[in-house]
Coordinates of C-alpha atoms in Angstrom, one line a residue:
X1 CA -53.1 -70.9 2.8
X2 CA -51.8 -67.4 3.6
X3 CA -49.0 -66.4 1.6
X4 CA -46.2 -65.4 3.9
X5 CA -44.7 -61.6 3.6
X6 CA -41.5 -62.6 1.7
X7 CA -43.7 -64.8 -1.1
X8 CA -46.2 -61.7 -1.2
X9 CA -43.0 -59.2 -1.8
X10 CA -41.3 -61.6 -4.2
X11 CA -44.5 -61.7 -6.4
X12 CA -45.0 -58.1 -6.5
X13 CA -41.3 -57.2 -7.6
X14 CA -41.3 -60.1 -10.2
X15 CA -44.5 -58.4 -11.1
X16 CA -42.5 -55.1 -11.7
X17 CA -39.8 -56.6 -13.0
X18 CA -42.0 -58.1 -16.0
X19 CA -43.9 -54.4 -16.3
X20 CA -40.8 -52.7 -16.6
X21 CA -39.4 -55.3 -18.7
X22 CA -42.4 -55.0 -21.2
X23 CA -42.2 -51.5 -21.1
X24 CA -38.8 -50.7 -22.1
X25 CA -39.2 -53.5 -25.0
X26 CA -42.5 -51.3 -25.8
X27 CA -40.4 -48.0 -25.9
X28 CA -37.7 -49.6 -27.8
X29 CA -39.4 -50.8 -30.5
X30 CA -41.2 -47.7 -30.7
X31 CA -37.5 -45.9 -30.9
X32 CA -36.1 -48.5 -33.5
X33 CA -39.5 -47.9 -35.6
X34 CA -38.6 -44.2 -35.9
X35 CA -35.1 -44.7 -36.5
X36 CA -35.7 -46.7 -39.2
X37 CA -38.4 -44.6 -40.7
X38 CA -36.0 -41.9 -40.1
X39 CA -33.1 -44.0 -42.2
X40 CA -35.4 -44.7 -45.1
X41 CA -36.7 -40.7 -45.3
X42 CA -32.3 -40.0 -45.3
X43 CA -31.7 -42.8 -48.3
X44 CA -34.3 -41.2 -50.5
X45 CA -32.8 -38.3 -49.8
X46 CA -30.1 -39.6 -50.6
X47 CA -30.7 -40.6 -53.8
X48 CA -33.0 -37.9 -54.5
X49 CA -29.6 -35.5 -54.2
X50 CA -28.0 -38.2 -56.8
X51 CA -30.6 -37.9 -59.7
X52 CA -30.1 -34.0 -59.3
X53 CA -26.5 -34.3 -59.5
X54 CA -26.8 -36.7 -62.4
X55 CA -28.7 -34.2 -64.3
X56 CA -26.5 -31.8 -63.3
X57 CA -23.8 -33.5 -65.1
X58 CA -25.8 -34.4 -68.6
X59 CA -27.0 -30.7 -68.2
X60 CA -23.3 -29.7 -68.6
X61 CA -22.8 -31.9 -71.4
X62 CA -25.6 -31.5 -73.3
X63 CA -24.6 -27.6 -72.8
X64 CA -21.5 -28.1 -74.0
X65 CA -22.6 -30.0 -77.2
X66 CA -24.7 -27.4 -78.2
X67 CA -21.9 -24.9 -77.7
X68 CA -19.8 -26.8 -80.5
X69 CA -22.2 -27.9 -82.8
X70 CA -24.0 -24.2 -83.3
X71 CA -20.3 -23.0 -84.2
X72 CA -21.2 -25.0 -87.3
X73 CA -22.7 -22.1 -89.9
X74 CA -24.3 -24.8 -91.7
X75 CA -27.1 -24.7 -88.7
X76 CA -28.1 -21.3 -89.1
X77 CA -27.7 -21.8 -93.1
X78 CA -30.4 -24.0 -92.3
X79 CA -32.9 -21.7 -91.2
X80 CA -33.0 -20.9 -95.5
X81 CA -33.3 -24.1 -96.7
X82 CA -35.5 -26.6 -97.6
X83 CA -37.2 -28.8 -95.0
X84 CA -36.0 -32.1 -95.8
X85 CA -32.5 -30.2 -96.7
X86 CA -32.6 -29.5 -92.9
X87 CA -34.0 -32.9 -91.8
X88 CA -31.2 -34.4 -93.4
X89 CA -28.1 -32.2 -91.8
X90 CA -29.8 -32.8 -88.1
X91 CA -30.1 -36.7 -88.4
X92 CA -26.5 -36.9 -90.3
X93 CA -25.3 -34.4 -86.8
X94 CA -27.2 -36.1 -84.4
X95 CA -25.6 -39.2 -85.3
X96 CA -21.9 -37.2 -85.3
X97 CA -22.8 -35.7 -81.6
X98 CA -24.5 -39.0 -79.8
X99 CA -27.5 -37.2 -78.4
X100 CA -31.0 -38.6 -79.1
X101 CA -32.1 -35.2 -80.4
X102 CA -31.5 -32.0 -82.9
X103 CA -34.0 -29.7 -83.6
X104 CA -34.1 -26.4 -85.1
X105 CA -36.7 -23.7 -83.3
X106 CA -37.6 -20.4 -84.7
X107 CA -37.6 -17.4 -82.2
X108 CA -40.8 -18.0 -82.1
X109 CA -41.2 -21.6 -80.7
X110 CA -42.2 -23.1 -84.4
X111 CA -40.3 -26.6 -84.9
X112 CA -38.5 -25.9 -88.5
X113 CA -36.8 -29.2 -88.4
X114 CA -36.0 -32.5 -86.3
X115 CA -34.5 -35.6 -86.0
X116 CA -37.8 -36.9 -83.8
X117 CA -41.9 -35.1 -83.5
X118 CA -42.1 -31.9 -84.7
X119 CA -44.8 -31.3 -81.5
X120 CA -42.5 -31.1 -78.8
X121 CA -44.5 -30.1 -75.6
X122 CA -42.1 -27.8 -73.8
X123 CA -40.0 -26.1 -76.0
X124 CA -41.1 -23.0 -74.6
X125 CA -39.1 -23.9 -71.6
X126 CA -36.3 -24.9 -73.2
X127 CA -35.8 -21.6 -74.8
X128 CA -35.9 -19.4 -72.0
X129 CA -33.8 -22.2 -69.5
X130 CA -31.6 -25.1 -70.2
X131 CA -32.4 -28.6 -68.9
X132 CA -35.5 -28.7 -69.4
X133 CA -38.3 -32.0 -70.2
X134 CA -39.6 -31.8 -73.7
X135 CA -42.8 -34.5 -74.1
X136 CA -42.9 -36.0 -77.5
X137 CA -46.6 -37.6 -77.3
X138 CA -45.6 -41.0 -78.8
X139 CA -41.4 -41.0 -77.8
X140 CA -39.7 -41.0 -74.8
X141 CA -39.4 -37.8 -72.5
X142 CA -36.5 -35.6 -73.5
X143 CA -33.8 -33.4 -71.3
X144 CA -32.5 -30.7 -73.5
X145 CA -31.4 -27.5 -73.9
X146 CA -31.0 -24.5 -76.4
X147 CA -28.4 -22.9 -78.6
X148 CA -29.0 -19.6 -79.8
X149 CA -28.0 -19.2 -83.4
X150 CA -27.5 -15.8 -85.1
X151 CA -26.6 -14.9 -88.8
X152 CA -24.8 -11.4 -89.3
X153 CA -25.5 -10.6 -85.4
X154 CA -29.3 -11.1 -85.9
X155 CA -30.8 -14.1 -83.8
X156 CA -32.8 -16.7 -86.6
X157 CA -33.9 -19.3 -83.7
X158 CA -32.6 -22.0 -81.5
X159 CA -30.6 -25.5 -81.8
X160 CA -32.2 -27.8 -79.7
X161 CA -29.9 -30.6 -78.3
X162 CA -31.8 -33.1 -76.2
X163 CA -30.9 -36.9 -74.6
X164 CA -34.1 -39.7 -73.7
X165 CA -34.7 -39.8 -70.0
X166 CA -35.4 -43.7 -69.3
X167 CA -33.7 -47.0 -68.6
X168 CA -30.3 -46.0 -68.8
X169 CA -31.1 -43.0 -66.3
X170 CA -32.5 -45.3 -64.1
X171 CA -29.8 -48.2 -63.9
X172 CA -27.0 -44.8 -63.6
X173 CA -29.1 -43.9 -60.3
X174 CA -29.4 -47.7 -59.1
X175 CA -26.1 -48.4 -59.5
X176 CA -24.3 -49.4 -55.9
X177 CA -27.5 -49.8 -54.5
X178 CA -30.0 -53.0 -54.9
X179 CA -32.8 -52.0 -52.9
X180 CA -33.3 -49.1 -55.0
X181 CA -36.8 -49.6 -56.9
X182 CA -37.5 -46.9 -59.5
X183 CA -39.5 -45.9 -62.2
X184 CA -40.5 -42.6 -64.8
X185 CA -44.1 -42.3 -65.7
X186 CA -46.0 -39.9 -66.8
X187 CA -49.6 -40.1 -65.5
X188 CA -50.5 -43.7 -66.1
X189 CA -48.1 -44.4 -69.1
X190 CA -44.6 -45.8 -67.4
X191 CA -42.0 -44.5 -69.3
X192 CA -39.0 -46.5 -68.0
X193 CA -38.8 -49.2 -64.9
X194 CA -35.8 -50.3 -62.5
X195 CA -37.5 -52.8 -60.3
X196 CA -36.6 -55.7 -58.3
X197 CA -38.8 -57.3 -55.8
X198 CA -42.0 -55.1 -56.5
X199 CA -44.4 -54.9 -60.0
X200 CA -44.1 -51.7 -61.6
X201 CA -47.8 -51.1 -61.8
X202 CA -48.7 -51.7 -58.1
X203 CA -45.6 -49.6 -57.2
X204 CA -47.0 -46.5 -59.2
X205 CA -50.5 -47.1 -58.0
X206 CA -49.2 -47.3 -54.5
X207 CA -47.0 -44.1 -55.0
X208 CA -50.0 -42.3 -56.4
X209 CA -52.1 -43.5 -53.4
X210 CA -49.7 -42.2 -50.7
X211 CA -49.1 -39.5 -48.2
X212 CA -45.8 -37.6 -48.0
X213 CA -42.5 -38.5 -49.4
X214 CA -40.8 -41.1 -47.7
X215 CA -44.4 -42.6 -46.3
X216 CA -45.0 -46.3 -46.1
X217 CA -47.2 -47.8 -48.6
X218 CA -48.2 -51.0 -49.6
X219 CA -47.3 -52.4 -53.3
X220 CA -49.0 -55.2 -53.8
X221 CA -47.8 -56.7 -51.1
X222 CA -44.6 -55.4 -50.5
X223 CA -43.6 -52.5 -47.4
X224 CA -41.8 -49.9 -49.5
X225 CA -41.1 -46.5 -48.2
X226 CA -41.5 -44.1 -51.5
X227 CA -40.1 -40.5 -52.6
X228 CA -41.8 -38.8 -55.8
X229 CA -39.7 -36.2 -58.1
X230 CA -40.8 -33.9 -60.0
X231 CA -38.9 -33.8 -63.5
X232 CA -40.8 -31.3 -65.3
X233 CA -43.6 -31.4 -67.9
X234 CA -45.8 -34.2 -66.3
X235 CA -42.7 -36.5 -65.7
X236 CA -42.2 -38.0 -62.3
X237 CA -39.5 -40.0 -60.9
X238 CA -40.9 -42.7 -58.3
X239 CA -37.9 -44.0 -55.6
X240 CA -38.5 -46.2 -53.1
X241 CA -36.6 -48.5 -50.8
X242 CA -37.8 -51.5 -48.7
X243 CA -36.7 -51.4 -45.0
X244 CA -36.5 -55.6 -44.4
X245 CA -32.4 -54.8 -43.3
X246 CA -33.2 -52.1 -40.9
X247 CA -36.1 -54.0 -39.5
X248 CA -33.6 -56.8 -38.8
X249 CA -31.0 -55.7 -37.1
X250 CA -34.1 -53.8 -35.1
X251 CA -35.3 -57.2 -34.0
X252 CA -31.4 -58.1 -33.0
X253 CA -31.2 -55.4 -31.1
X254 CA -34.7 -56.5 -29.7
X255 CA -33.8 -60.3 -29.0
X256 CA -30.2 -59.5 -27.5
X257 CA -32.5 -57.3 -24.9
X258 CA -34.9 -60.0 -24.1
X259 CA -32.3 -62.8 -23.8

């Protein structure tokens, strides 16, 4: 049977009508997928621009301790004593200042005495800029900084004021925010974890394994979107965020268009 003219037109604009319809859900989700790609690049931004200003703000403390504790001539009177004379003044003002470490440096880099390792990867760094990562080989990473110390206008060395970077660092930059997965390693050693729906391991091994920051990887399982940080010294600060909200509303917006 021949279809007639008006059943042949009807078809073909139903026809286009679909096409049309399956195109503009095509383009759609193609939109959503970079806005939300686009969202989850912003929130590590985000809270990339947090840890700095977190920093920022222990920098200026630790600064400040220093500053107070080197007005204390028993530091510099140090520089003359005995080791374990020395040893025991930093643990007893370590204790009186709440940092996690005191050191005393000679101009020329050499640990005279400490409250933690006398090898402190780093140092250098610390005596020429403040806020920087010293790397005890068997403690947790340190952010410190350095005092200068003179005796009758002469410079004898450094006091070294430093505070742990690692759990407590973490939960300050997670909180407000539960989809914020995080972790401090350094190469394959984890040096502190703030994680939720992901292992730590397969979230470093995915994080090592991906492409630029705020890329999608897989982690054992799980869709994150992942920012790396530089802290300094072999530290790195891994973020990542998990777009499941973003991809739901996406597929509200997508099921209010299809009716």
């Amino acid at each position: 049977m021949t279809l007639s003219l008006a059943a042949r037109l009807t078809a073909a604009l139903t026809a286009v009508v679909i096409t049309l319809t399956l195109l503009t859900v095509t383009l759609m989700g193609l939109s959503l997928r970079s806005r939300v790609e686009a969202e989850m690049a912003s929130s590590l931004s985000r809270d990339v621009t947090r840890w700095q200003a977190l920093k920022d703000q222990e920098l200026r403390v630790l600064v400040e301790l220093g500053r107070v504790a080197a007005a204390n001539p028993a530091f510099t009177a140090a520089f003359a004593e005995e080791h374990a004379e020395a040893d025991a003044l930093l643990h007893e003002q370590r204790t009186v200042l709440g940092v996690d470490l005191l050191a005393l440096v000679g101009v020329d880099g050499t640990v005279i005495a400490s409250t933690g390792e006398r090898t402190l990867p780093g140092m250098e760094k610390v005596m020429r800029q403040q806020g920087q990562v010293l790397l005890p080989a068997s403690a947790a990473p340190l952010f410190a900084v350095a005092q200068p110390l003179q005796s009758n206008g002469l410079p004898v060395g450094f006091l070294v004021v430093g505070a742990e970077l690692g759990g407590e660092d973490l939960r300050r930059l997670g909180e407000g925010s539960e989809e914020l997965e995080a972790l401090l390693h350094v190469g394959p050693r984890l040096v502190a974890r703030s994680v939720r729906d992901v292992q730590a391991k397969a979230l470093l091994a995915a994080a090592g394994a991906g492409g630029a920051n705020g890329a999608e990887v897989d982690a054992g399982g799980v869709s994150l979107h992942v920012s790396r940080v530089p802290v300094g010294e072999g530290l790195e600060l891994v973020l990542a965020r998990g777009a499941q909200a973003e991809w739901a509303r996406m597929r509200g917006t997508l099921m209010g268009v299809l009716g």
